[in-house]
PDB file of C-alpha atoms in Angstrom:
ATOM      1  CA  MET A   1     -14.274  30.978  -6.926  1.00  0.00           C
ATOM      2  CA  LEU A   2     -12.611  27.885  -4.995  1.00  0.00           C
ATOM      3  CA  ASP A   3      -9.727  26.371  -6.536  1.00  0.00           C
ATOM      4  CA  VAL A   4      -9.474  22.937  -5.642  1.00  0.00           C
ATOM      5  CA  SER A   5      -6.834  20.754  -7.535  1.00  0.00           C
ATOM      6  CA  LEU A   6      -6.146  16.653  -7.371  1.00  0.00           C
ATOM      7  CA  THR A   7      -3.290  17.013  -4.829  1.00  0.00           C
ATOM      8  CA  ASP A   8      -5.328  19.620  -2.314  1.00  0.00           C
ATOM      9  CA  ILE A   9      -7.637  16.840  -2.641  1.00  0.00           C
ATOM     10  CA  THR A  10      -5.262  13.933  -1.875  1.00  0.00           C
ATOM     11  CA  LEU A  11      -3.549  15.900   1.062  1.00  0.00           C
ATOM     12  CA  VAL A  12      -7.140  16.426   2.957  1.00  0.00           C
ATOM     13  CA  VAL A  13      -7.578  12.465   2.649  1.00  0.00           C
ATOM     14  CA  VAL A  14      -4.364  12.260   3.506  1.00  0.00           C
ATOM     15  CA  GLY A  15      -4.175  14.702   6.739  1.00  0.00           C
ATOM     16  CA  SER A  16      -8.060  13.520   7.353  1.00  0.00           C
ATOM     17  CA  LEU A  17      -6.673   9.307   7.516  1.00  0.00           C
ATOM     18  CA  ALA A  18      -4.025  10.782   9.723  1.00  0.00           C
ATOM     19  CA  PHE A  19      -6.278  11.985  12.383  1.00  0.00           C
ATOM     20  CA  ILE A  20      -8.531   8.981  12.004  1.00  0.00           C
ATOM     21  CA  ALA A  21      -5.600   6.825  13.373  1.00  0.00           C
ATOM     22  CA  LEU A  22      -4.028   8.966  16.116  1.00  0.00           C
ATOM     23  CA  ALA A  23      -7.941   9.073  17.818  1.00  0.00           C
ATOM     24  CA  ALA A  24      -8.533   5.403  16.877  1.00  0.00           C
ATOM     25  CA  ALA A  25      -5.404   4.352  18.758  1.00  0.00           C
ATOM     26  CA  GLY A  26      -5.331   7.419  21.347  1.00  0.00           C
ATOM     27  CA  LEU A  27      -8.721   5.753  22.142  1.00  0.00           C
ATOM     28  CA  ALA A  28      -7.377   2.309  21.764  1.00  0.00           C
ATOM     29  CA  LEU A  29      -4.005   2.627  23.633  1.00  0.00           C
ATOM     30  CA  VAL A  30      -6.026   4.141  26.733  1.00  0.00           C
ATOM     31  CA  GLY A  31      -8.614   1.730  26.799  1.00  0.00           C
ATOM     32  CA  THR A  32      -8.964  -1.275  29.467  1.00  0.00           C
ATOM     33  CA  SER A  33      -9.916  -4.983  28.795  1.00  0.00           C
ATOM     34  CA  ARG A  34     -10.071  -7.812  30.743  1.00  0.00           C
ATOM     35  CA  HIS A  35      -6.809  -9.718  28.934  1.00  0.00           C
ATOM     36  CA  PRO A  36      -4.289 -10.228  31.264  1.00  0.00           C
ATOM     37  CA  LEU A  37      -1.515  -7.558  31.862  1.00  0.00           C
ATOM     38  CA  VAL A  38       1.103  -9.213  29.756  1.00  0.00           C
ATOM     39  CA  VAL A  39      -1.780  -9.932  26.597  1.00  0.00           C
ATOM     40  CA  ASN A  40      -2.595  -5.951  26.798  1.00  0.00           C
ATOM     41  CA  ARG A  41       0.829  -5.150  26.936  1.00  0.00           C
ATOM     42  CA  ALA A  42       1.685  -7.196  23.339  1.00  0.00           C
ATOM     43  CA  ARG A  43      -1.579  -5.445  21.988  1.00  0.00           C
ATOM     44  CA  ARG A  44      -1.114  -2.218  22.684  1.00  0.00           C
ATOM     45  CA  ARG A  45       2.950  -2.564  21.715  1.00  0.00           C
ATOM     46  CA  SER A  46       1.553  -4.222  18.750  1.00  0.00           C
ATOM     47  CA  ALA A  47      -0.776  -1.735  17.849  1.00  0.00           C
ATOM     48  CA  LEU A  48       1.845   1.350  18.328  1.00  0.00           C
ATOM     49  CA  ARG A  49       3.982  -0.463  15.963  1.00  0.00           C
ATOM     50  CA  SER A  50       0.649  -0.403  13.233  1.00  0.00           C
ATOM     51  CA  LEU A  51      -0.019   3.039  13.978  1.00  0.00           C
ATOM     52  CA  VAL A  52       3.888   4.122  13.504  1.00  0.00           C
ATOM     53  CA  ALA A  53       4.283   2.121  10.048  1.00  0.00           C
ATOM     54  CA  VAL A  54       0.921   3.747   8.383  1.00  0.00           C
ATOM     55  CA  GLY A  55       2.019   7.178   9.861  1.00  0.00           C
ATOM     56  CA  VAL A  56       5.426   7.005   8.008  1.00  0.00           C
ATOM     57  CA  ALA A  57       3.581   5.916   5.083  1.00  0.00           C
ATOM     58  CA  LEU A  58       0.926   8.877   5.115  1.00  0.00           C
ATOM     59  CA  ALA A  59       4.260  10.735   5.438  1.00  0.00           C
ATOM     60  CA  ALA A  60       5.729  10.029   2.700  1.00  0.00           C
ATOM     61  CA  PHE A  61       2.916  10.049   0.486  1.00  0.00           C
ATOM     62  CA  ALA A  62       2.300  13.613   1.261  1.00  0.00           C
ATOM     63  CA  PHE A  63       5.599  14.225   0.526  1.00  0.00           C
ATOM     64  CA  ALA A  64       5.398  12.964  -3.041  1.00  0.00           C
ATOM     65  CA  VAL A  65       1.980  14.940  -3.195  1.00  0.00           C
ATOM     66  CA  LEU A  66       3.665  18.299  -2.341  1.00  0.00           C
ATOM     67  CA  ALA A  67       6.863  17.554  -4.257  1.00  0.00           C
ATOM     68  CA  HIS A  68       4.721  16.488  -7.379  1.00  0.00           C
ATOM     69  CA  ARG A  69       2.995  19.976  -6.947  1.00  0.00           C
ATOM     70  CA  LEU A  70       6.025  22.434  -5.802  1.00  0.00           C
ATOM     71  CA  ASP A  71       8.124  20.776  -9.048  1.00  0.00           C
ATOM     72  CA  PRO A  72       6.058  20.815 -11.743  1.00  0.00           C
ATOM     73  CA  ARG A  73       8.955  19.729 -14.033  1.00  0.00           C
ATOM     74  CA  LEU A  74       8.949  15.971 -12.050  1.00  0.00           C
ATOM     75  CA  GLN A  75       5.489  15.298 -15.082  1.00  0.00           C
ATOM     76  CA  SER A  76       3.154  14.259 -11.976  1.00  0.00           C
ATOM     77  CA  ILE A  77       5.776  11.600 -11.803  1.00  0.00           C
ATOM     78  CA  PRO A  78       5.598  11.480  -7.685  1.00  0.00           C
ATOM     79  CA  TYR A  79       2.107  11.827  -7.564  1.00  0.00           C
ATOM     80  CA  VAL A  80       1.154   8.760  -9.472  1.00  0.00           C
ATOM     81  CA  LEU A  81       4.623   6.812  -7.374  1.00  0.00           C
ATOM     82  CA  GLY A  82       2.963   8.173  -4.232  1.00  0.00           C
ATOM     83  CA  PRO A  83       1.386   4.608  -3.136  1.00  0.00           C
ATOM     84  CA  LEU A  84       4.099   2.730  -4.397  1.00  0.00           C
ATOM     85  CA  VAL A  85       6.600   4.870  -2.654  1.00  0.00           C
ATOM     86  CA  ALA A  86       4.225   5.140   0.752  1.00  0.00           C
ATOM     87  CA  ALA A  87       4.424   1.444   1.151  1.00  0.00           C
ATOM     88  CA  ALA A  88       7.347   0.902   0.801  1.00  0.00           C
ATOM     89  CA  ALA A  89       8.681   3.592   3.342  1.00  0.00           C
ATOM     90  CA  GLY A  90       5.476   2.110   5.286  1.00  0.00           C
ATOM     91  CA  LEU A  91       6.811  -1.743   5.620  1.00  0.00           C
ATOM     92  CA  ILE A  92      10.694  -0.227   6.224  1.00  0.00           C
ATOM     93  CA  ALA A  93       9.670   1.449   9.665  1.00  0.00           C
ATOM     94  CA  PHE A  94       7.435  -1.853  10.406  1.00  0.00           C
ATOM     95  CA  ARG A  95      10.274  -3.957  10.192  1.00  0.00           C
ATOM     96  CA  LEU A  96      12.266  -1.957  11.622  1.00  0.00           C
ATOM     97  CA  MET A  97      10.386  -1.782  14.446  1.00  0.00           C
ATOM     98  CA  PRO A  98      10.815  -5.439  17.353  1.00  0.00           C
ATOM     99  CA  THR A  99       8.170  -8.515  17.031  1.00  0.00           C
ATOM    100  CA  PRO A 100       5.791  -7.677  19.987  1.00  0.00           C
ATOM    101  CA  SER A 101       6.112 -10.670  22.575  1.00  0.00           C
ATOM    102  CA  ILE A 102       3.150 -11.020  23.930  1.00  0.00           C
ATOM    103  CA  ASP A 103       5.179 -13.394  27.037  1.00  0.00           C
ATOM    104  CA  ALA A 104       8.756 -11.571  27.332  1.00  0.00           C
ATOM    105  CA  PRO A 105       7.922 -11.177  30.989  1.00  0.00           C
ATOM    106  CA  THR A 106       7.522 -13.915  31.637  1.00  0.00           C
ATOM    107  CA  ARG A 107       9.700 -15.855  29.129  1.00  0.00           C
ATOM    108  CA  ARG A 108      10.980 -19.559  29.652  1.00  0.00           C
ATOM    109  CA  ARG A 109      14.214 -20.825  29.035  1.00  0.00           C
ATOM    110  CA  ALA A 110      12.786 -22.081  25.422  1.00  0.00           C
ATOM    111  CA  ALA A 111       9.567 -20.625  23.485  1.00  0.00           C
ATOM    112  CA  SER A 112       7.315 -23.068  20.993  1.00  0.00           C
ATOM    113  CA  VAL A 113       9.589 -24.645  17.843  1.00  0.00           C
ATOM    114  CA  ASP A 114       7.033 -25.573  15.790  1.00  0.00           C
ATOM    115  CA  ARG A 115       7.393 -25.081  12.537  1.00  0.00           C
ATOM    116  CA  ARG A 116       5.567 -21.798  11.555  1.00  0.00           C
ATOM    117  CA  THR A 117       4.410 -20.714   8.086  1.00  0.00           C
ATOM    118  CA  LEU A 118       2.562 -17.739   6.366  1.00  0.00           C
ATOM    119  CA  GLU A 119      -0.111 -19.871   5.313  1.00  0.00           C
ATOM    120  CA  ASP A 120      -0.573 -20.348   9.296  1.00  0.00           C
ATOM    121  CA  TYR A 121      -1.735 -16.950   9.544  1.00  0.00           C
ATOM    122  CA  SER A 122      -3.373 -15.313   6.544  1.00  0.00           C
ATOM    123  CA  THR A 123      -5.677 -16.302   4.081  1.00  0.00           C
ATOM    124  CA  ALA A 124      -5.506 -17.551   0.632  1.00  0.00           C
ATOM    125  CA  ALA A 125      -8.538 -15.016  -0.506  1.00  0.00           C
ATOM    126  CA  GLN A 126      -5.426 -12.699   1.253  1.00  0.00           C
ATOM    127  CA  ARG A 127      -2.551 -13.831  -1.255  1.00  0.00           C
ATOM    128  CA  ARG A 128      -4.709 -14.318  -4.424  1.00  0.00           C
ATOM    129  CA  VAL A 129      -5.616 -10.926  -3.910  1.00  0.00           C
ATOM    130  CA  PHE A 130      -2.505  -9.178  -3.248  1.00  0.00           C
ATOM    131  CA  GLN A 131      -0.648 -11.490  -5.873  1.00  0.00           C
ATOM    132  CA  ALA A 132      -3.472  -9.942  -8.500  1.00  0.00           C
ATOM    133  CA  SER A 133      -2.856  -6.637  -7.964  1.00  0.00           C
ATOM    134  CA  ALA A 134       0.743  -6.577  -7.897  1.00  0.00           C
ATOM    135  CA  VAL A 135       1.308  -8.618 -11.129  1.00  0.00           C
ATOM    136  CA  THR A 136      -1.824  -6.605 -13.029  1.00  0.00           C
ATOM    137  CA  THR A 137      -0.257  -3.016 -11.975  1.00  0.00           C
ATOM    138  CA  VAL A 138       3.295  -4.101 -13.148  1.00  0.00           C
ATOM    139  CA  LEU A 139       1.446  -5.071 -16.259  1.00  0.00           C
ATOM    140  CA  ILE A 140      -0.009  -1.747 -16.838  1.00  0.00           C
ATOM    141  CA  VAL A 141       3.456  -0.239 -16.461  1.00  0.00           C
ATOM    142  CA  VAL A 142       5.460  -2.595 -18.835  1.00  0.00           C
ATOM    143  CA  VAL A 143       2.232  -1.954 -21.509  1.00  0.00           C
ATOM    144  CA  CYS A 144       1.978   1.678 -20.451  1.00  0.00           C
ATOM    145  CA  GLY A 145       5.926   1.940 -21.531  1.00  0.00           C
ATOM    146  CA  VAL A 146       5.995  -0.528 -24.339  1.00  0.00           C
ATOM    147  CA  LEU A 147       2.917   2.024 -25.597  1.00  0.00           C
ATOM    148  CA  SER A 148       5.408   5.157 -25.112  1.00  0.00           C
ATOM    149  CA  ARG A 149       8.411   6.960 -27.311  1.00  0.00           C
ATOM    150  CA  PRO A 150       9.941   9.589 -26.040  1.00  0.00           C
ATOM    151  CA  SER A 151       9.499  13.523 -26.408  1.00  0.00           C
ATOM    152  CA  LEU A 152      11.759  15.965 -28.229  1.00  0.00           C
ATOM    153  CA  ASP A 153      14.270  16.810 -25.442  1.00  0.00           C
ATOM    154  CA  GLY A 154      13.952  12.522 -24.329  1.00  0.00           C
ATOM    155  CA  ARG A 155      12.346  12.239 -22.395  1.00  0.00           C
ATOM    156  CA  TRP A 156       9.610   9.108 -22.417  1.00  0.00           C
ATOM    157  CA  ILE A 157       6.259  10.900 -21.815  1.00  0.00           C
ATOM    158  CA  CYS A 158       5.224  10.977 -24.929  1.00  0.00           C
ATOM    159  CA  PRO A 159       2.087   8.129 -26.085  1.00  0.00           C
ATOM    160  CA  SER A 160       3.653   6.239 -29.652  1.00  0.00           C
ATOM    161  CA  PHE A 161      -0.403   6.060 -31.086  1.00  0.00           C
ATOM    162  CA  ILE A 162      -0.305  10.048 -31.902  1.00  0.00           C
ATOM    163  CA  SER A 163       1.992  11.755 -34.736  1.00  0.00           C
ATOM    164  CA  ALA A 164       2.172  14.713 -33.661  1.00  0.00           C
ATOM    165  CA  PRO A 165       5.108  16.174 -32.366  1.00  0.00           C
ATOM    166  CA  CYS A 166       5.302  15.974 -28.563  1.00  0.00           C
ATOM    167  CA  ALA A 167       7.515  18.751 -26.458  1.00  0.00           C
ATOM    168  CA  GLY A 168       6.458  16.191 -23.256  1.00  0.00           C
ATOM    169  CA  GLY A 169       3.624  17.076 -20.299  1.00  0.00           C
ATOM    170  CA  GLY A 170       0.473  18.849 -21.096  1.00  0.00           C
ATOM    171  CA  ALA A 171      -2.350  16.644 -22.746  1.00  0.00           C
ATOM    172  CA  LEU A 172       0.305  14.256 -24.450  1.00  0.00           C
ATOM    173  CA  LEU A 173       1.797  13.359 -21.279  1.00  0.00           C
ATOM    174  CA  PHE A 174       1.608   9.744 -20.921  1.00  0.00           C
ATOM    175  CA  PRO A 175       3.064   7.483 -18.179  1.00  0.00           C
ATOM    176  CA  GLY A 176       6.037   6.025 -20.280  1.00  0.00           C
ATOM    177  CA  TRP A 177       9.050   4.178 -19.237  1.00  0.00           C
ATOM    178  CA  MET A 178       9.911   7.531 -17.255  1.00  0.00           C
ATOM    179  CA  PHE A 179       7.172   6.794 -15.444  1.00  0.00           C
ATOM    180  CA  GLY A 180       7.573   3.080 -15.484  1.00  0.00           C
ATOM    181  CA  VAL A 181      11.352   2.241 -14.687  1.00  0.00           C
ATOM    182  CA  PRO A 182      11.121   3.768 -11.105  1.00  0.00           C
ATOM    183  CA  ALA A 183       7.872   1.900 -10.408  1.00  0.00           C
ATOM    184  CA  LEU A 184       9.309  -1.139 -11.427  1.00  0.00           C
ATOM    185  CA  VAL A 185      11.934  -0.448  -9.180  1.00  0.00           C
ATOM    186  CA  LEU A 186       9.178   0.631  -6.279  1.00  0.00           C
ATOM    187  CA  SER A 187       7.481  -2.296  -7.266  1.00  0.00           C
ATOM    188  CA  ALA A 188       9.730  -4.799  -6.169  1.00  0.00           C
ATOM    189  CA  ALA A 189      11.099  -2.578  -3.309  1.00  0.00           C
ATOM    190  CA  VAL A 190       7.742  -3.254  -1.937  1.00  0.00           C
ATOM    191  CA  ALA A 191       8.024  -6.657  -2.000  1.00  0.00           C
ATOM    192  CA  LEU A 192      11.157  -7.407  -0.811  1.00  0.00           C
ATOM    193  CA  SER A 193      10.213  -5.374   2.262  1.00  0.00           C
ATOM    194  CA  MET A 194       6.795  -6.898   2.660  1.00  0.00           C
ATOM    195  CA  ARG A 195       8.548  -9.997   2.236  1.00  0.00           C
ATOM    196  CA  ALA A 196      11.171  -9.300   4.738  1.00  0.00           C
ATOM    197  CA  VAL A 197       8.263  -8.061   6.663  1.00  0.00           C
ATOM    198  CA  LEU A 198       6.364 -11.393   6.595  1.00  0.00           C
ATOM    199  CA  ARG A 199       8.590 -13.772   7.373  1.00  0.00           C
ATOM    200  CA  GLN A 200       9.562 -11.484  10.673  1.00  0.00           C
ATOM    201  CA  ILE A 201       6.124 -12.191  12.150  1.00  0.00           C
ATOM    202  CA  VAL A 202       6.069 -15.721  11.060  1.00  0.00           C
ATOM    203  CA  ASP A 203       9.520 -15.990  12.247  1.00  0.00           C
ATOM    204  CA  ALA A 204       9.456 -14.495  15.777  1.00  0.00           C
ATOM    205  CA  PRO A 205       9.461 -16.728  19.097  1.00  0.00           C
ATOM    206  CA  ALA A 206       6.357 -17.775  20.086  1.00  0.00           C
ATOM    207  CA  ALA A 207       4.726 -17.755  23.193  1.00  0.00           C
ATOM    208  CA  SER A 208       6.285 -20.700  25.531  1.00  0.00           C
ATOM    209  CA  TRP A 209       3.200 -21.046  27.602  1.00  0.00           C
ATOM    210  CA  PRO A 210       0.565 -23.221  25.863  1.00  0.00           C
ATOM    211  CA  GLU A 211      -2.168 -21.007  27.174  1.00  0.00           C
ATOM    212  CA  LEU A 212      -0.665 -17.747  25.105  1.00  0.00           C
ATOM    213  CA  SER A 213       0.175 -19.121  21.647  1.00  0.00           C
ATOM    214  CA  PRO A 214      -3.979 -17.891  20.654  1.00  0.00           C
ATOM    215  CA  ALA A 215      -3.483 -14.714  21.874  1.00  0.00           C
ATOM    216  CA  ASP A 216       0.020 -15.092  20.010  1.00  0.00           C
ATOM    217  CA  GLY A 217      -1.511 -16.110  17.022  1.00  0.00           C
ATOM    218  CA  ALA A 218      -4.454 -13.901  17.132  1.00  0.00           C
ATOM    219  CA  LEU A 219      -1.580 -10.571  16.881  1.00  0.00           C
ATOM    220  CA  ARG A 220       0.549 -12.744  14.326  1.00  0.00           C
ATOM    221  CA  VAL A 221      -2.910 -13.171  12.259  1.00  0.00           C
ATOM    222  CA  GLY A 222      -3.850  -8.991  12.485  1.00  0.00           C
ATOM    223  CA  ALA A 223       0.144  -7.434  11.746  1.00  0.00           C
ATOM    224  CA  ILE A 224       0.026  -9.990   8.430  1.00  0.00           C
ATOM    225  CA  ARG A 225      -3.617  -8.984   7.452  1.00  0.00           C
ATOM    226  CA  LEU A 226      -2.173  -5.033   7.987  1.00  0.00           C
ATOM    227  CA  VAL A 227       0.986  -5.607   5.585  1.00  0.00           C
ATOM    228  CA  TYR A 228      -1.716  -7.134   2.432  1.00  0.00           C
ATOM    229  CA  ARG A 229      -3.832  -4.487   2.919  1.00  0.00           C
ATOM    230  CA  VAL A 230      -1.038  -1.624   2.943  1.00  0.00           C
ATOM    231  CA  THR A 231       0.722  -3.353   0.233  1.00  0.00           C
ATOM    232  CA  THR A 232      -2.120  -4.558  -1.724  1.00  0.00           C
ATOM    233  CA  SER A 233      -4.200  -0.747  -1.713  1.00  0.00           C
ATOM    234  CA  ALA A 234      -0.828   0.624  -2.757  1.00  0.00           C
ATOM    235  CA  PHE A 235      -0.260  -1.431  -5.680  1.00  0.00           C
ATOM    236  CA  VAL A 236      -4.376  -0.885  -6.506  1.00  0.00           C
ATOM    237  CA  LEU A 237      -3.558   2.687  -6.475  1.00  0.00           C
ATOM    238  CA  ALA A 238      -0.595   2.714  -8.606  1.00  0.00           C
ATOM    239  CA  GLY A 239      -2.131   0.848 -11.264  1.00  0.00           C
ATOM    240  CA  ALA A 240      -4.900   3.103 -11.128  1.00  0.00           C
ATOM    241  CA  MET A 241      -3.000   6.262 -11.154  1.00  0.00           C
ATOM    242  CA  PHE A 242      -0.990   4.646 -14.267  1.00  0.00           C
ATOM    243  CA  LEU A 243      -4.155   4.185 -16.358  1.00  0.00           C
ATOM    244  CA  GLY A 244      -5.760   7.839 -15.460  1.00  0.00           C
ATOM    245  CA  VAL A 245      -2.345   9.562 -17.140  1.00  0.00           C
ATOM    246  CA  ALA A 246      -2.753   7.206 -19.719  1.00  0.00           C
ATOM    247  CA  ALA A 247      -6.470   7.834 -20.394  1.00  0.00           C
ATOM    248  CA  PHE A 248      -6.194  11.555 -21.146  1.00  0.00           C
ATOM    249  CA  PRO A 249      -4.281  10.980 -24.383  1.00  0.00           C
ATOM    250  CA  PHE A 250      -6.188   8.264 -25.858  1.00  0.00           C
ATOM    251  CA  ILE A 251      -9.693  10.394 -25.561  1.00  0.00           C
ATOM    252  CA  ASN A 252      -7.525  13.471 -27.437  1.00  0.00           C
ATOM    253  CA  ALA A 253      -6.432  11.194 -29.664  1.00  0.00           C
ATOM    254  CA  ALA A 254      -8.324  12.795 -32.290  1.00  0.00           C
ATOM    255  CA  ALA A 255      -7.777  17.059 -31.460  1.00  0.00           C
ATOM    256  CA  LEU A 256      -3.942  15.771 -30.771  1.00  0.00           C
ATOM    257  CA  GLY A 257      -3.329  13.683 -33.661  1.00  0.00           C
ATOM    258  CA  ASP A 258      -3.073  14.276 -37.350  1.00  0.00           C
ATOM    259  CA  SER A 259      -6.090  16.284 -39.098  1.00  0.00           C
ATOM    260  CA  GLN A 260      -7.283  12.465 -41.019  1.00  0.00           C
ATOM    261  CA  MET A 261     -10.049  10.644 -38.492  1.00  0.00           C
ATOM    262  CA  SER A 262      -7.397   7.548 -38.784  1.00  0.00           C
ATOM    263  CA  ALA A 263      -8.748   4.036 -37.449  1.00  0.00           C
ATOM    264  CA  VAL A 264      -6.548   5.031 -33.990  1.00  0.00           C
ATOM    265  CA  ALA A 265      -7.503   8.482 -33.895  1.00  0.00           C
ATOM    266  CA  THR A 266     -11.747   7.001 -33.645  1.00  0.00           C
ATOM    267  CA  ILE A 267     -10.648   3.746 -31.596  1.00  0.00           C
ATOM    268  CA  ALA A 268      -8.651   6.077 -29.258  1.00  0.00           C
ATOM    269  CA  PRO A 269     -10.796   7.677 -27.565  1.00  0.00           C
ATOM    270  CA  LEU A 270     -13.526   4.702 -26.902  1.00  0.00           C
ATOM    271  CA  VAL A 271     -10.202   3.141 -25.553  1.00  0.00           C
ATOM    272  CA  GLY A 272      -9.217   6.113 -23.433  1.00  0.00           C
ATOM    273  CA  TRP A 273     -13.004   6.241 -21.836  1.00  0.00           C
ATOM    274  CA  LEU A 274     -13.240   2.387 -20.942  1.00  0.00           C
ATOM    275  CA  LEU A 275      -9.466   2.927 -19.093  1.00  0.00           C
ATOM    276  CA  PHE A 276     -10.495   6.195 -17.293  1.00  0.00           C
ATOM    277  CA  ALA A 277     -13.804   3.876 -16.357  1.00  0.00           C
ATOM    278  CA  VAL A 278     -11.834   1.232 -15.156  1.00  0.00           C
ATOM    279  CA  THR A 279      -9.539   3.841 -13.084  1.00  0.00           C
ATOM    280  CA  VAL A 280     -12.352   5.017 -11.014  1.00  0.00           C
ATOM    281  CA  ALA A 281     -13.215   2.351 -10.342  1.00  0.00           C
ATOM    282  CA  LYS A 282      -9.712   1.380  -9.367  1.00  0.00           C
ATOM    283  CA  LEU A 283      -8.924   4.556  -7.316  1.00  0.00           C
ATOM    284  CA  LEU A 284     -12.203   3.803  -5.190  1.00  0.00           C
ATOM    285  CA  TRP A 285     -11.644  -0.061  -4.260  1.00  0.00           C
ATOM    286  CA  GLY A 286      -7.877   1.350  -3.388  1.00  0.00           C
ATOM    287  CA  ALA A 287      -9.297   4.276  -0.890  1.00  0.00           C
ATOM    288  CA  VAL A 288     -11.764   1.656   0.300  1.00  0.00           C
ATOM    289  CA  LEU A 289      -8.811  -0.884   1.126  1.00  0.00           C
ATOM    290  CA  ALA A 290      -6.448   1.979   2.076  1.00  0.00           C
ATOM    291  CA  VAL A 291      -8.949   3.346   4.503  1.00  0.00           C
ATOM    292  CA  ILE A 292      -9.256  -0.577   6.242  1.00  0.00           C
ATOM    293  CA  ALA A 293      -6.138  -0.446   6.182  1.00  0.00           C
ATOM    294  CA  VAL A 294      -5.789   2.413   8.590  1.00  0.00           C
ATOM    295  CA  VAL A 295      -8.584   2.118  10.388  1.00  0.00           C
ATOM    296  CA  GLY A 296      -7.958  -1.863  11.316  1.00  0.00           C
ATOM    297  CA  ALA A 297      -4.638  -0.770  11.925  1.00  0.00           C
ATOM    298  CA  VAL A 298      -4.684   1.263  14.932  1.00  0.00           C
ATOM    299  CA  ARG A 299      -7.199  -0.958  16.623  1.00  0.00           C
ATOM    300  CA  LEU A 300      -6.171  -3.718  19.436  1.00  0.00           C
ATOM    301  CA  PRO A 301      -5.560  -6.568  17.812  1.00  0.00           C
ATOM    302  CA  ARG A 302      -7.926  -9.320  19.011  1.00  0.00           C
ATOM    303  CA  ALA A 303      -6.712 -11.903  21.352  1.00  0.00           C
ATOM    304  CA  PRO A 304      -8.598 -14.867  21.881  1.00  0.00           C
ATOM    305  CA  ARG A 305      -9.295 -14.685  26.072  1.00  0.00           C
ATOM    306  CA  VAL A 306      -6.733 -16.327  28.392  1.00  0.00           C
ATOM    307  CA  VAL A 307      -8.360 -18.884  30.737  1.00  0.00           C
ATOM    308  CA  SER A 308      -5.765 -19.514  33.203  1.00  0.00           C
ATOM    309  CA  LEU A 309      -1.749 -19.119  33.710  1.00  0.00           C
ATOM    310  CA  GLY A 310      -1.729 -20.246  36.858  1.00  0.00           C
ATOM    311  CA  SER A 311       0.875 -18.155  38.715  1.00  0.00           C
ATOM    312  CA  VAL A 312       2.979 -16.090  35.977  1.00  0.00           C
ATOM    313  CA  LEU A 313       0.519 -12.953  35.527  1.00  0.00           C
TER     314      LEU A 313
END
């Protein structure tokens, strides 16, 4: 009988996304279009930058999954925190690469000095969805920490609503502060990295030629869209994993707690199954966002046709 674990499935999914990204990027980078040379060059550099960032994020997630698999003493912590680790690594890689310049070969002495803001290149829906997913995940982490208690060896990985002695791990494993503290640190790292990346995209010198401004704006819109997709999917998946780990002690509360059927033992299984249903929904949503982010990252950013640039191109 084939023994397939959740980590095996996750690694297959990560590998499949990496293969899709490489294949799509290859087709995009070798493709031709009727845009001027400088626009095509900037679009390819932008796609390559996104591919590297997504590749680093997928590699970081795969490393977290392997760490969880190779060392059971880590109590699934690398696996649960994997999405946040991936997002932080991808954003840092994105930030370290130079912003593609659409008209560097023909740069005038001064580029456009018009004031630009994040609102110029992102939608209110993108910002609201990200904020909601980040705040929700942080609240889930904090609530799980508050509902936890230390195990017999002092690790905060046991549920406080079950009075049975808890040695840590197994059916009583709960995403307490041992999960929560690194999750909050990683959430802050993702938020700070994201802020730095968005500022880099918005503040990069604009095209000095008016004819190139629409194409320049399109590249910024595509880059910011990628950042929001990656970070939103990371927070959604991280929140889902916290809820998934928390659900099982609730579901098994009657069997794991005292022999007498207390109110907690009666209500907790219902809460557990509700948490499990929300976990499945959030995992599906996060997976869809992750796939969209990977596929969208390696496509050439759309750019409006440049009607004429005179003799500069």
